[in-house]
Amino acid sequence: MADREKWEPKIAAFLCNWCSYAGADLAGTSRIQYPPNIRIVRVPCSGRVNPFFILASLQQGMDGVLVSGCHPGECHYLTGNYSARRKFALIKNMLEFIGLEAGRVHFTWVSASEGVKFAHVIEAVTEKVTALGPATRLVKRSCSEV
Ligand code: FES
């Protein structure tokens, strides 16, 4: 019980370089507070996020995953975020089908000028993942643990 009280979720956040990463940067330079639970992975575009990145994050011990890109119509590469949205819808359904809790993976849009929104998104995602507790479904175990 004491361990569970000390437990803090680890959340992989794949942020597109041109919007969401810049939004995170703005939140930081504006000194907007948000939970320190995210581990940012800067990607050129949300469309670059291969569904395998989400699976690998969960297998390697992340408790939640966030993918965030530019708003529709504002992708630096024109349609990368539309591709990301389609891929995300499929992977989210697939993960839920194999038993992963619905609140573990999230997709959102945050622009470079939305530092406040970025902080709110991180608060909301952290709250949802914390409520679910540590992820155990897809975590890869060594042979000695099986
Ligand atoms: Fe941001 Fe494509 S460059 S989603």
mmCIF file of N, CA and C and ligand atoms in Angstrom:
data_model
loop_
_atom_site.group_PDB
_atom_site.id
_atom_site.type_symbol
_atom_site.label_atom_id
_atom_site.label_comp_id
_atom_site.label_asym_id
_atom_site.label_seq_id
_atom_site.Cartn_x
_atom_site.Cartn_y
_atom_site.Cartn_z
ATOM 1 N N MET A 1 0.830 -1.208 0.000
ATOM 2 C CA MET A 1 0.000 0.000 0.000
ATOM 3 C C MET A 1 0.863 1.256 0.000
ATOM 4 N N ALA A 2 1.938 1.240 0.820
ATOM 5 C CA ALA A 2 2.818 2.404 0.878
ATOM 6 C C ALA A 2 3.470 2.660 -0.475
ATOM 7 N N ASP A 3 3.831 1.555 -1.192
ATOM 8 C CA ASP A 3 4.436 1.713 -2.512
ATOM 9 C C ASP A 3 3.478 2.394 -3.474
ATOM 10 N N ARG A 4 2.202 1.997 -3.408
ATOM 11 C CA ARG A 4 1.192 2.573 -4.293
ATOM 12 C C ARG A 4 1.005 4.071 -4.008
ATOM 13 N N GLU A 5 1.134 4.458 -2.740
ATOM 14 C CA GLU A 5 0.992 5.879 -2.397
ATOM 15 C C GLU A 5 2.148 6.702 -2.949
ATOM 16 N N LYS A 6 3.341 6.082 -3.017
ATOM 17 C CA LYS A 6 4.529 6.793 -3.520
ATOM 18 C C LYS A 6 4.593 6.761 -5.047
ATOM 19 N N TRP A 7 3.858 5.842 -5.647
ATOM 20 C CA TRP A 7 3.947 5.617 -7.081
ATOM 21 C C TRP A 7 3.513 6.844 -7.889
ATOM 22 N N GLU A 8 4.292 7.156 -8.903
ATOM 23 C CA GLU A 8 3.963 8.239 -9.839
ATOM 24 C C GLU A 8 4.007 7.638 -11.238
ATOM 25 N N PRO A 9 3.023 7.929 -12.079
ATOM 26 C CA PRO A 9 3.058 7.330 -13.423
ATOM 27 C C PRO A 9 4.147 7.938 -14.296
ATOM 28 N N LYS A 10 4.637 7.097 -15.220
ATOM 29 C CA LYS A 10 5.573 7.576 -16.238
ATOM 30 C C LYS A 10 4.796 7.574 -17.556
ATOM 31 N N ILE A 11 4.824 8.702 -18.234
ATOM 32 C CA ILE A 11 4.032 8.845 -19.459
ATOM 33 C C ILE A 11 4.948 9.278 -20.603
ATOM 34 N N ALA A 12 4.973 8.483 -21.668
ATOM 35 C CA ALA A 12 5.761 8.846 -22.852
ATOM 36 C C ALA A 12 4.939 9.844 -23.654
ATOM 37 N N ALA A 13 5.527 10.984 -23.982
ATOM 38 C CA ALA A 13 4.803 12.010 -24.748
ATOM 39 C C ALA A 13 5.532 12.247 -26.074
ATOM 40 N N PHE A 14 4.934 11.768 -27.149
ATOM 41 C CA PHE A 14 5.504 11.981 -28.488
ATOM 42 C C PHE A 14 4.936 13.299 -29.017
ATOM 43 N N LEU A 15 5.797 14.308 -29.103
ATOM 44 C CA LEU A 15 5.340 15.648 -29.479
ATOM 45 C C LEU A 15 5.943 16.057 -30.811
ATOM 46 N N CYS A 16 5.101 16.563 -31.712
ATOM 47 C CA CYS A 16 5.645 17.001 -33.000
ATOM 48 C C CYS A 16 6.466 18.274 -32.770
ATOM 49 N N ASN A 17 7.543 18.352 -33.494
ATOM 50 C CA ASN A 17 8.509 19.439 -33.330
ATOM 51 C C ASN A 17 7.905 20.822 -33.536
ATOM 52 N N TRP A 18 6.985 20.937 -34.511
ATOM 53 C CA TRP A 18 6.562 22.258 -34.958
ATOM 54 C C TRP A 18 5.439 22.869 -34.138
ATOM 55 N N CYS A 19 4.655 22.058 -33.462
ATOM 56 C CA CYS A 19 3.536 22.611 -32.689
ATOM 57 C C CYS A 19 3.595 22.190 -31.229
ATOM 58 N N SER A 20 3.385 20.922 -30.948
ATOM 59 C CA SER A 20 3.239 20.495 -29.549
ATOM 60 C C SER A 20 4.529 20.646 -28.753
ATOM 61 N N TYR A 21 5.661 20.344 -29.385
ATOM 62 C CA TYR A 21 6.932 20.527 -28.670
ATOM 63 C C TYR A 21 7.144 22.016 -28.388
ATOM 64 N N ALA A 22 6.797 22.840 -29.355
ATOM 65 C CA ALA A 22 6.915 24.291 -29.151
ATOM 66 C C ALA A 22 5.929 24.756 -28.082
ATOM 67 N N GLY A 23 4.749 24.133 -28.025
ATOM 68 C CA GLY A 23 3.777 24.449 -26.968
ATOM 69 C C GLY A 23 4.329 24.079 -25.599
ATOM 70 N N ALA A 24 5.016 22.932 -25.528
ATOM 71 C CA ALA A 24 5.636 22.517 -24.261
ATOM 72 C C ALA A 24 6.732 23.497 -23.874
ATOM 73 N N ASP A 25 7.476 23.923 -24.882
ATOM 74 C CA ASP A 25 8.556 24.884 -24.656
ATOM 75 C C ASP A 25 7.985 26.211 -24.142
ATOM 76 N N LEU A 26 6.865 26.624 -24.743
ATOM 77 C CA LEU A 26 6.223 27.872 -24.304
ATOM 78 C C LEU A 26 5.744 27.740 -22.853
ATOM 79 N N ALA A 27 5.172 26.580 -22.526
ATOM 80 C CA ALA A 27 4.732 26.363 -21.141
ATOM 81 C C ALA A 27 5.927 26.493 -20.201
ATOM 82 N N GLY A 28 7.050 25.929 -20.616
ATOM 83 C CA GLY A 28 8.256 25.993 -19.781
ATOM 84 C C GLY A 28 8.786 27.407 -19.637
ATOM 85 N N THR A 29 8.909 28.108 -20.765
ATOM 86 C CA THR A 29 9.470 29.468 -20.691
ATOM 87 C C THR A 29 8.505 30.440 -20.021
ATOM 88 N N SER A 30 7.199 30.106 -20.039
ATOM 89 C CA SER A 30 6.207 30.949 -19.359
ATOM 90 C C SER A 30 6.050 30.547 -17.890
ATOM 91 N N ARG A 31 6.823 29.549 -17.483
ATOM 92 C CA ARG A 31 6.785 29.042 -16.097
ATOM 93 C C ARG A 31 5.399 28.546 -15.694
ATOM 94 N N ILE A 32 4.723 27.913 -16.648
ATOM 95 C CA ILE A 32 3.421 27.314 -16.343
ATOM 96 C C ILE A 32 3.696 25.931 -15.761
ATOM 97 N N GLN A 33 3.146 25.672 -14.592
ATOM 98 C CA GLN A 33 3.391 24.403 -13.911
ATOM 99 C C GLN A 33 2.534 23.292 -14.509
ATOM 100 N N TYR A 34 3.136 22.123 -14.679
ATOM 101 C CA TYR A 34 2.375 20.919 -15.041
ATOM 102 C C TYR A 34 3.097 19.714 -14.446
ATOM 103 N N PRO A 35 2.405 18.594 -14.284
ATOM 104 C CA PRO A 35 3.022 17.445 -13.621
ATOM 105 C C PRO A 35 4.305 16.991 -14.336
ATOM 106 N N PRO A 36 5.305 16.592 -13.562
ATOM 107 C CA PRO A 36 6.601 16.201 -14.147
ATOM 108 C C PRO A 36 6.644 14.736 -14.587
ATOM 109 N N ASN A 37 5.489 14.161 -14.883
ATOM 110 C CA ASN A 37 5.428 12.726 -15.171
ATOM 111 C C ASN A 37 5.717 12.364 -16.618
ATOM 112 N N ILE A 38 5.812 13.349 -17.490
ATOM 113 C CA ILE A 38 5.989 12.992 -18.902
ATOM 114 C C ILE A 38 7.465 12.901 -19.275
ATOM 115 N N ARG A 39 7.728 11.998 -20.221
ATOM 116 C CA ARG A 39 9.071 11.863 -20.807
ATOM 117 C C ARG A 39 8.886 12.217 -22.276
ATOM 118 N N ILE A 40 9.369 13.386 -22.651
ATOM 119 C CA ILE A 40 9.100 13.888 -24.005
ATOM 120 C C ILE A 40 10.010 13.233 -25.041
ATOM 121 N N VAL A 41 9.389 12.790 -26.136
ATOM 122 C CA VAL A 41 10.120 12.316 -27.303
ATOM 123 C C VAL A 41 9.729 13.264 -28.432
ATOM 124 N N ARG A 42 10.708 14.019 -28.915
ATOM 125 C CA ARG A 42 10.446 15.015 -29.959
ATOM 126 C C ARG A 42 10.488 14.330 -31.318
ATOM 127 N N VAL A 43 9.405 14.420 -32.052
ATOM 128 C CA VAL A 43 9.340 13.782 -33.376
ATOM 129 C C VAL A 43 9.084 14.877 -34.423
ATOM 130 N N PRO A 44 9.515 14.661 -35.655
ATOM 131 C CA PRO A 44 9.342 15.720 -36.663
ATOM 132 C C PRO A 44 7.876 16.054 -36.934
ATOM 133 N N CYS A 45 6.997 15.059 -36.788
ATOM 134 C CA CYS A 45 5.582 15.244 -37.095
ATOM 135 C C CYS A 45 4.825 14.123 -36.381
ATOM 136 N N SER A 46 3.584 14.370 -35.974
ATOM 137 C CA SER A 46 2.837 13.287 -35.310
ATOM 138 C C SER A 46 2.644 12.104 -36.260
ATOM 139 N N GLY A 47 2.657 12.380 -37.563
ATOM 140 C CA GLY A 47 2.541 11.307 -38.548
ATOM 141 C C GLY A 47 3.736 10.364 -38.526
ATOM 142 N N ARG A 48 4.828 10.797 -37.928
ATOM 143 C CA ARG A 48 6.038 9.959 -37.835
ATOM 144 C C ARG A 48 5.918 8.903 -36.745
ATOM 145 N N VAL A 49 4.919 9.055 -35.866
ATOM 146 C CA VAL A 49 4.790 8.121 -34.745
ATOM 147 C C VAL A 49 4.229 6.797 -35.247
ATOM 148 N N ASN A 50 5.109 5.830 -35.311
ATOM 149 C CA ASN A 50 4.730 4.482 -35.701
ATOM 150 C C ASN A 50 3.955 3.850 -34.537
ATOM 151 N N PRO A 51 2.850 3.158 -34.788
ATOM 152 C CA PRO A 51 2.123 2.505 -33.693
ATOM 153 C C PRO A 51 3.023 1.623 -32.823
ATOM 154 N N PHE A 52 4.105 1.111 -33.428
ATOM 155 C CA PHE A 52 5.041 0.292 -32.657
ATOM 156 C C PHE A 52 5.669 1.101 -31.525
ATOM 157 N N PHE A 53 5.843 2.428 -31.709
ATOM 158 C CA PHE A 53 6.426 3.265 -30.645
ATOM 159 C C PHE A 53 5.528 3.220 -29.407
ATOM 160 N N ILE A 54 4.216 3.204 -29.650
ATOM 161 C CA ILE A 54 3.256 3.192 -28.539
ATOM 162 C C ILE A 54 3.331 1.846 -27.825
ATOM 163 N N LEU A 55 3.325 0.779 -28.609
ATOM 164 C CA LEU A 55 3.436 -0.563 -28.024
ATOM 165 C C LEU A 55 4.742 -0.726 -27.265
ATOM 166 N N ALA A 56 5.838 -0.293 -27.881
ATOM 167 C CA ALA A 56 7.160 -0.444 -27.251
ATOM 168 C C ALA A 56 7.225 0.351 -25.951
ATOM 169 N N SER A 57 6.614 1.524 -25.921
ATOM 170 C CA SER A 57 6.612 2.332 -24.693
ATOM 171 C C SER A 57 5.920 1.580 -23.564
ATOM 172 N N LEU A 58 4.771 0.987 -23.874
ATOM 173 C CA LEU A 58 4.016 0.266 -22.851
ATOM 174 C C LEU A 58 4.750 -1.011 -22.428
ATOM 175 N N GLN A 59 5.374 -1.670 -23.413
ATOM 176 C CA GLN A 59 6.122 -2.896 -23.095
ATOM 177 C C GLN A 59 7.304 -2.600 -22.188
ATOM 178 N N GLN A 60 7.901 -1.418 -22.364
ATOM 179 C CA GLN A 60 9.115 -1.097 -21.616
ATOM 180 C C GLN A 60 8.849 -0.326 -20.327
ATOM 181 N N GLY A 61 7.596 -0.329 -19.887
ATOM 182 C CA GLY A 61 7.323 0.176 -18.553
ATOM 183 C C GLY A 61 6.650 1.521 -18.432
ATOM 184 N N MET A 62 6.282 2.145 -19.551
ATOM 185 C CA MET A 62 5.532 3.400 -19.430
ATOM 186 C C MET A 62 4.094 3.062 -18.991
ATOM 187 N N ASP A 63 3.527 3.908 -18.173
ATOM 188 C CA ASP A 63 2.161 3.668 -17.698
ATOM 189 C C ASP A 63 1.119 4.301 -18.617
ATOM 190 N N GLY A 64 1.555 5.220 -19.446
ATOM 191 C CA GLY A 64 0.651 5.864 -20.380
ATOM 192 C C GLY A 64 1.433 6.454 -21.543
ATOM 193 N N VAL A 65 0.712 6.769 -22.611
ATOM 194 C CA VAL A 65 1.343 7.348 -23.807
ATOM 195 C C VAL A 65 0.463 8.482 -24.314
ATOM 196 N N LEU A 66 1.110 9.567 -24.680
ATOM 197 C CA LEU A 66 0.423 10.702 -25.298
ATOM 198 C C LEU A 66 1.084 10.978 -26.642
ATOM 199 N N VAL A 67 0.268 11.157 -27.669
ATOM 200 C CA VAL A 67 0.771 11.607 -28.969
ATOM 201 C C VAL A 67 0.100 12.948 -29.231
ATOM 202 N N SER A 68 0.890 13.963 -29.531
ATOM 203 C CA SER A 68 0.307 15.281 -29.765
ATOM 204 C C SER A 68 0.939 15.934 -30.986
ATOM 205 N N GLY A 69 0.080 16.523 -31.806
ATOM 206 C CA GLY A 69 0.565 17.149 -33.029
ATOM 207 C C GLY A 69 -0.114 18.482 -33.278
ATOM 208 N N CYS A 70 0.128 19.014 -34.463
ATOM 209 C CA CYS A 70 -0.471 20.285 -34.869
ATOM 210 C C CYS A 70 -1.978 20.099 -35.058
ATOM 211 N N HIS A 71 -2.714 21.178 -34.961
ATOM 212 C CA HIS A 71 -4.156 21.124 -35.195
ATOM 213 C C HIS A 71 -4.435 20.733 -36.651
ATOM 214 N N PRO A 72 -5.615 20.143 -36.906
ATOM 215 C CA PRO A 72 -5.962 19.788 -38.289
ATOM 216 C C PRO A 72 -5.821 21.009 -39.213
ATOM 217 N N GLY A 73 -5.201 20.778 -40.351
ATOM 218 C CA GLY A 73 -4.997 21.855 -41.312
ATOM 219 C C GLY A 73 -3.727 22.661 -41.064
ATOM 220 N N GLU A 74 -3.008 22.388 -39.972
ATOM 221 C CA GLU A 74 -1.808 23.173 -39.653
ATOM 222 C C GLU A 74 -0.528 22.351 -39.622
ATOM 223 N N CYS A 75 -0.598 21.099 -40.063
ATOM 224 C CA CYS A 75 0.602 20.253 -40.047
ATOM 225 C C CYS A 75 1.659 20.841 -40.975
ATOM 226 N N HIS A 76 2.884 20.879 -40.496
ATOM 227 C CA HIS A 76 4.000 21.404 -41.278
ATOM 228 C C HIS A 76 4.207 20.593 -42.555
ATOM 229 N N TYR A 77 3.809 19.330 -42.518
ATOM 230 C CA TYR A 77 3.943 18.451 -43.685
ATOM 231 C C TYR A 77 2.575 18.177 -44.312
ATOM 232 N N LEU A 78 1.650 19.080 -44.107
ATOM 233 C CA LEU A 78 0.313 19.122 -44.693
ATOM 234 C C LEU A 78 -0.679 18.088 -44.160
ATOM 235 N N THR A 79 -0.324 16.797 -44.266
ATOM 236 C CA THR A 79 -1.321 15.784 -43.881
ATOM 237 C C THR A 79 -0.817 14.782 -42.843
ATOM 238 N N GLY A 80 0.355 15.030 -42.279
ATOM 239 C CA GLY A 80 0.921 14.077 -41.303
ATOM 240 C C GLY A 80 -0.005 13.839 -40.125
ATOM 241 N N ASN A 81 -0.650 14.907 -39.655
ATOM 242 C CA ASN A 81 -1.509 14.725 -38.477
ATOM 243 C C ASN A 81 -2.800 13.974 -38.814
ATOM 244 N N TYR A 82 -3.257 14.072 -40.072
ATOM 245 C CA TYR A 82 -4.431 13.273 -40.456
ATOM 246 C C TYR A 82 -4.062 11.790 -40.464
ATOM 247 N N SER A 83 -2.866 11.517 -40.965
ATOM 248 C CA SER A 83 -2.383 10.139 -40.970
ATOM 249 C C SER A 83 -2.241 9.640 -39.533
ATOM 250 N N ALA A 84 -1.708 10.501 -38.650
ATOM 251 C CA ALA A 84 -1.544 10.130 -37.236
ATOM 252 C C ALA A 84 -2.895 9.843 -36.604
ATOM 253 N N ARG A 85 -3.877 10.652 -36.903
ATOM 254 C CA ARG A 85 -5.204 10.469 -36.313
ATOM 255 C C ARG A 85 -5.807 9.123 -36.727
ATOM 256 N N ARG A 86 -5.638 8.776 -38.004
ATOM 257 C CA ARG A 86 -6.162 7.474 -38.471
ATOM 258 C C ARG A 86 -5.436 6.311 -37.799
ATOM 259 N N LYS A 87 -4.090 6.419 -37.745
ATOM 260 C CA LYS A 87 -3.306 5.341 -37.125
ATOM 261 C C LYS A 87 -3.678 5.208 -35.654
ATOM 262 N N PHE A 88 -3.846 6.363 -34.992
ATOM 263 C CA PHE A 88 -4.129 6.348 -33.564
ATOM 264 C C PHE A 88 -5.479 5.688 -33.279
ATOM 265 N N ALA A 89 -6.473 6.002 -34.096
ATOM 266 C CA ALA A 89 -7.804 5.413 -33.889
ATOM 267 C C ALA A 89 -7.716 3.885 -33.972
ATOM 268 N N LEU A 90 -6.925 3.395 -34.934
ATOM 269 C CA LEU A 90 -6.788 1.938 -35.095
ATOM 270 C C LEU A 90 -6.039 1.318 -33.923
ATOM 271 N N ILE A 91 -4.914 1.923 -33.541
ATOM 272 C CA ILE A 91 -4.102 1.325 -32.461
ATOM 273 C C ILE A 91 -4.839 1.392 -31.135
ATOM 274 N N LYS A 92 -5.587 2.464 -30.923
ATOM 275 C CA LYS A 92 -6.338 2.603 -29.665
ATOM 276 C C LYS A 92 -7.396 1.487 -29.573
ATOM 277 N N ASN A 93 -8.106 1.267 -30.655
ATOM 278 C CA ASN A 93 -9.104 0.189 -30.671
ATOM 279 C C ASN A 93 -8.450 -1.178 -30.485
ATOM 280 N N MET A 94 -7.315 -1.363 -31.158
ATOM 281 C CA MET A 94 -6.622 -2.646 -31.067
ATOM 282 C C MET A 94 -6.137 -2.893 -29.633
ATOM 283 N N LEU A 95 -5.572 -1.861 -29.000
ATOM 284 C CA LEU A 95 -5.074 -2.005 -27.625
ATOM 285 C C LEU A 95 -6.223 -2.312 -26.660
ATOM 286 N N GLU A 96 -7.355 -1.650 -26.858
ATOM 287 C CA GLU A 96 -8.501 -1.916 -25.985
ATOM 288 C C GLU A 96 -9.033 -3.329 -26.231
ATOM 289 N N PHE A 97 -8.980 -3.763 -27.493
ATOM 290 C CA PHE A 97 -9.436 -5.116 -27.832
ATOM 291 C C PHE A 97 -8.598 -6.179 -27.119
ATOM 292 N N ILE A 98 -7.284 -5.907 -26.986
ATOM 293 C CA ILE A 98 -6.431 -6.904 -26.317
ATOM 294 C C ILE A 98 -6.365 -6.676 -24.807
ATOM 295 N N GLY A 99 -7.178 -5.760 -24.286
ATOM 296 C CA GLY A 99 -7.324 -5.657 -22.841
ATOM 297 C C GLY A 99 -6.693 -4.470 -22.162
ATOM 298 N N LEU A 100 -6.095 -3.551 -22.934
ATOM 299 C CA LEU A 100 -5.496 -2.376 -22.296
ATOM 300 C C LEU A 100 -6.602 -1.403 -21.890
ATOM 301 N N GLU A 101 -6.460 -0.805 -20.706
ATOM 302 C CA GLU A 101 -7.461 0.132 -20.226
ATOM 303 C C GLU A 101 -7.559 1.344 -21.160
ATOM 304 N N ALA A 102 -8.779 1.858 -21.331
ATOM 305 C CA ALA A 102 -9.033 2.929 -22.305
ATOM 306 C C ALA A 102 -8.249 4.211 -22.032
ATOM 307 N N GLY A 103 -7.959 4.528 -20.797
ATOM 308 C CA GLY A 103 -7.298 5.807 -20.490
ATOM 309 C C GLY A 103 -5.789 5.808 -20.550
ATOM 310 N N ARG A 104 -5.175 4.774 -21.081
ATOM 311 C CA ARG A 104 -3.701 4.728 -21.101
ATOM 312 C C ARG A 104 -3.080 5.450 -22.281
ATOM 313 N N VAL A 105 -3.773 5.502 -23.404
ATOM 314 C CA VAL A 105 -3.192 6.170 -24.569
ATOM 315 C C VAL A 105 -4.086 7.336 -24.997
ATOM 316 N N HIS A 106 -3.445 8.440 -25.324
ATOM 317 C CA HIS A 106 -4.177 9.664 -25.635
ATOM 318 C C HIS A 106 -3.597 10.314 -26.883
ATOM 319 N N PHE A 107 -4.460 11.023 -27.579
ATOM 320 C CA PHE A 107 -4.035 11.768 -28.768
ATOM 321 C C PHE A 107 -4.638 13.160 -28.674
ATOM 322 N N THR A 108 -3.848 14.163 -28.978
ATOM 323 C CA THR A 108 -4.378 15.526 -28.885
ATOM 324 C C THR A 108 -3.663 16.456 -29.862
ATOM 325 N N TRP A 109 -4.242 17.645 -30.012
ATOM 326 C CA TRP A 109 -3.638 18.688 -30.825
ATOM 327 C C TRP A 109 -3.244 19.830 -29.893
ATOM 328 N N VAL A 110 -2.023 20.299 -29.993
ATOM 329 C CA VAL A 110 -1.583 21.484 -29.236
ATOM 330 C C VAL A 110 -0.702 22.304 -30.172
ATOM 331 N N SER A 111 -1.027 23.583 -30.338
ATOM 332 C CA SER A 111 -0.216 24.418 -31.222
ATOM 333 C C SER A 111 0.919 25.080 -30.438
ATOM 334 N N ALA A 112 1.806 25.729 -31.180
ATOM 335 C CA ALA A 112 2.977 26.371 -30.572
ATOM 336 C C ALA A 112 2.594 27.514 -29.635
ATOM 337 N N SER A 113 1.397 28.069 -29.803
ATOM 338 C CA SER A 113 0.986 29.205 -28.967
ATOM 339 C C SER A 113 0.134 28.763 -27.774
ATOM 340 N N GLU A 114 -0.013 27.441 -27.590
ATOM 341 C CA GLU A 114 -0.922 26.943 -26.552
ATOM 342 C C GLU A 114 -0.185 26.319 -25.362
ATOM 343 N N GLY A 115 0.651 27.118 -24.737
ATOM 344 C CA GLY A 115 1.367 26.635 -23.550
ATOM 345 C C GLY A 115 0.416 26.281 -22.424
ATOM 346 N N VAL A 116 -0.611 27.084 -22.233
ATOM 347 C CA VAL A 116 -1.593 26.814 -21.168
ATOM 348 C C VAL A 116 -2.346 25.522 -21.478
ATOM 349 N N LYS A 117 -2.750 25.373 -22.751
ATOM 350 C CA LYS A 117 -3.467 24.139 -23.123
ATOM 351 C C LYS A 117 -2.558 22.929 -22.925
ATOM 352 N N PHE A 118 -1.287 23.067 -23.273
ATOM 353 C CA PHE A 118 -0.359 21.951 -23.092
ATOM 354 C C PHE A 118 -0.344 21.510 -21.625
ATOM 355 N N ALA A 119 -0.244 22.480 -20.730
ATOM 356 C CA ALA A 119 -0.226 22.158 -19.298
ATOM 357 C C ALA A 119 -1.529 21.464 -18.877
ATOM 358 N N HIS A 120 -2.651 21.938 -19.396
ATOM 359 C CA HIS A 120 -3.942 21.315 -19.058
ATOM 360 C C HIS A 120 -4.011 19.874 -19.585
ATOM 361 N N VAL A 121 -3.507 19.669 -20.793
ATOM 362 C CA VAL A 121 -3.514 18.313 -21.372
ATOM 363 C C VAL A 121 -2.678 17.378 -20.497
ATOM 364 N N ILE A 122 -1.497 17.835 -20.086
ATOM 365 C CA ILE A 122 -0.624 16.984 -19.260
ATOM 366 C C ILE A 122 -1.289 16.696 -17.909
ATOM 367 N N GLU A 123 -1.932 17.691 -17.337
ATOM 368 C CA GLU A 123 -2.643 17.471 -16.065
ATOM 369 C C GLU A 123 -3.739 16.411 -16.239
ATOM 370 N N ALA A 124 -4.528 16.555 -17.308
ATOM 371 C CA ALA A 124 -5.645 15.622 -17.541
ATOM 372 C C ALA A 124 -5.141 14.204 -17.799
ATOM 373 N N VAL A 125 -4.120 14.068 -18.645
ATOM 374 C CA VAL A 125 -3.595 12.736 -18.968
ATOM 375 C C VAL A 125 -2.975 12.105 -17.719
ATOM 376 N N THR A 126 -2.226 12.881 -16.961
ATOM 377 C CA THR A 126 -1.593 12.357 -15.741
ATOM 378 C C THR A 126 -2.658 11.900 -14.746
ATOM 379 N N GLU A 127 -3.725 12.683 -14.637
ATOM 380 C CA GLU A 127 -4.810 12.326 -13.715
ATOM 381 C C GLU A 127 -5.459 10.989 -14.128
ATOM 382 N N LYS A 128 -5.720 10.848 -15.438
ATOM 383 C CA LYS A 128 -6.363 9.611 -15.909
ATOM 384 C C LYS A 128 -5.460 8.399 -15.717
ATOM 385 N N VAL A 129 -4.186 8.550 -16.034
ATOM 386 C CA VAL A 129 -3.260 7.417 -15.905
ATOM 387 C C VAL A 129 -3.033 7.088 -14.430
ATOM 388 N N THR A 130 -2.962 8.099 -13.586
ATOM 389 C CA THR A 130 -2.793 7.861 -12.150
ATOM 390 C C THR A 130 -3.979 7.077 -11.600
ATOM 391 N N ALA A 131 -5.179 7.430 -12.050
ATOM 392 C CA ALA A 131 -6.375 6.731 -11.574
ATOM 393 C C ALA A 131 -6.360 5.250 -11.963
ATOM 394 N N LEU A 132 -5.714 4.929 -13.100
ATOM 395 C CA LEU A 132 -5.646 3.526 -13.539
ATOM 396 C C LEU A 132 -4.607 2.719 -12.768
ATOM 397 N N GLY A 133 -3.627 3.397 -12.189
ATOM 398 C CA GLY A 133 -2.554 2.698 -11.467
ATOM 399 C C GLY A 133 -1.469 2.229 -12.425
ATOM 400 N N PRO A 134 -0.469 1.514 -11.907
ATOM 401 C CA PRO A 134 0.648 1.060 -12.751
ATOM 402 C C PRO A 134 0.165 0.137 -13.875
ATOM 403 N N ALA A 135 0.765 0.300 -15.044
ATOM 404 C CA ALA A 135 0.411 -0.554 -16.184
ATOM 405 C C ALA A 135 1.049 -1.924 -16.003
ATOM 406 N N THR A 136 0.279 -2.959 -16.246
ATOM 407 C CA THR A 136 0.833 -4.313 -16.102
ATOM 408 C C THR A 136 0.557 -5.176 -17.334
ATOM 409 N N ARG A 137 -0.402 -4.762 -18.165
ATOM 410 C CA ARG A 137 -0.872 -5.616 -19.273
ATOM 411 C C ARG A 137 0.179 -5.997 -20.304
ATOM 412 N N LEU A 138 0.911 -5.004 -20.803
ATOM 413 C CA LEU A 138 1.807 -5.296 -21.917
ATOM 414 C C LEU A 138 3.283 -5.273 -21.525
ATOM 415 N N VAL A 139 3.549 -5.109 -20.237
ATOM 416 C CA VAL A 139 4.946 -4.981 -19.792
ATOM 417 C C VAL A 139 5.702 -6.257 -20.090
ATOM 418 N N LYS A 140 6.850 -6.075 -20.754
ATOM 419 C CA LYS A 140 7.689 -7.204 -21.120
ATOM 420 C C LYS A 140 8.429 -7.689 -19.873
ATOM 421 N N ARG A 141 8.388 -8.972 -19.633
ATOM 422 C CA ARG A 141 9.111 -9.534 -18.489
ATOM 423 C C ARG A 141 10.266 -10.385 -18.980
ATOM 424 N N SER A 142 11.273 -10.483 -18.165
ATOM 425 C CA SER A 142 12.397 -11.334 -18.550
ATOM 426 C C SER A 142 11.980 -12.799 -18.335
ATOM 427 N N CYS A 143 12.716 -13.714 -18.929
ATOM 428 C CA CYS A 143 12.401 -15.153 -18.833
ATOM 429 C C CYS A 143 12.360 -15.608 -17.382
ATOM 430 N N SER A 144 13.205 -15.038 -16.540
ATOM 431 C CA SER A 144 13.250 -15.476 -15.142
ATOM 432 C C SER A 144 12.009 -15.074 -14.361
ATOM 433 N N GLU A 145 11.291 -14.058 -14.850
ATOM 434 C CA GLU A 145 10.092 -13.595 -14.156
ATOM 435 C C GLU A 145 8.850 -14.379 -14.539
ATOM 436 N N VAL A 146 8.896 -15.062 -15.690
ATOM 437 C CA VAL A 146 7.707 -15.761 -16.198
ATOM 438 C C VAL A 146 7.504 -17.074 -15.465
HETATM 439 FE FE1 FES B 1 2.984 18.833 -36.382
HETATM 440 FE FE2 FES B 1 2.773 17.310 -38.585
HETATM 441 S S1 FES B 1 4.223 18.838 -38.175
HETATM 442 S S2 FES B 1 1.649 17.208 -36.769
#
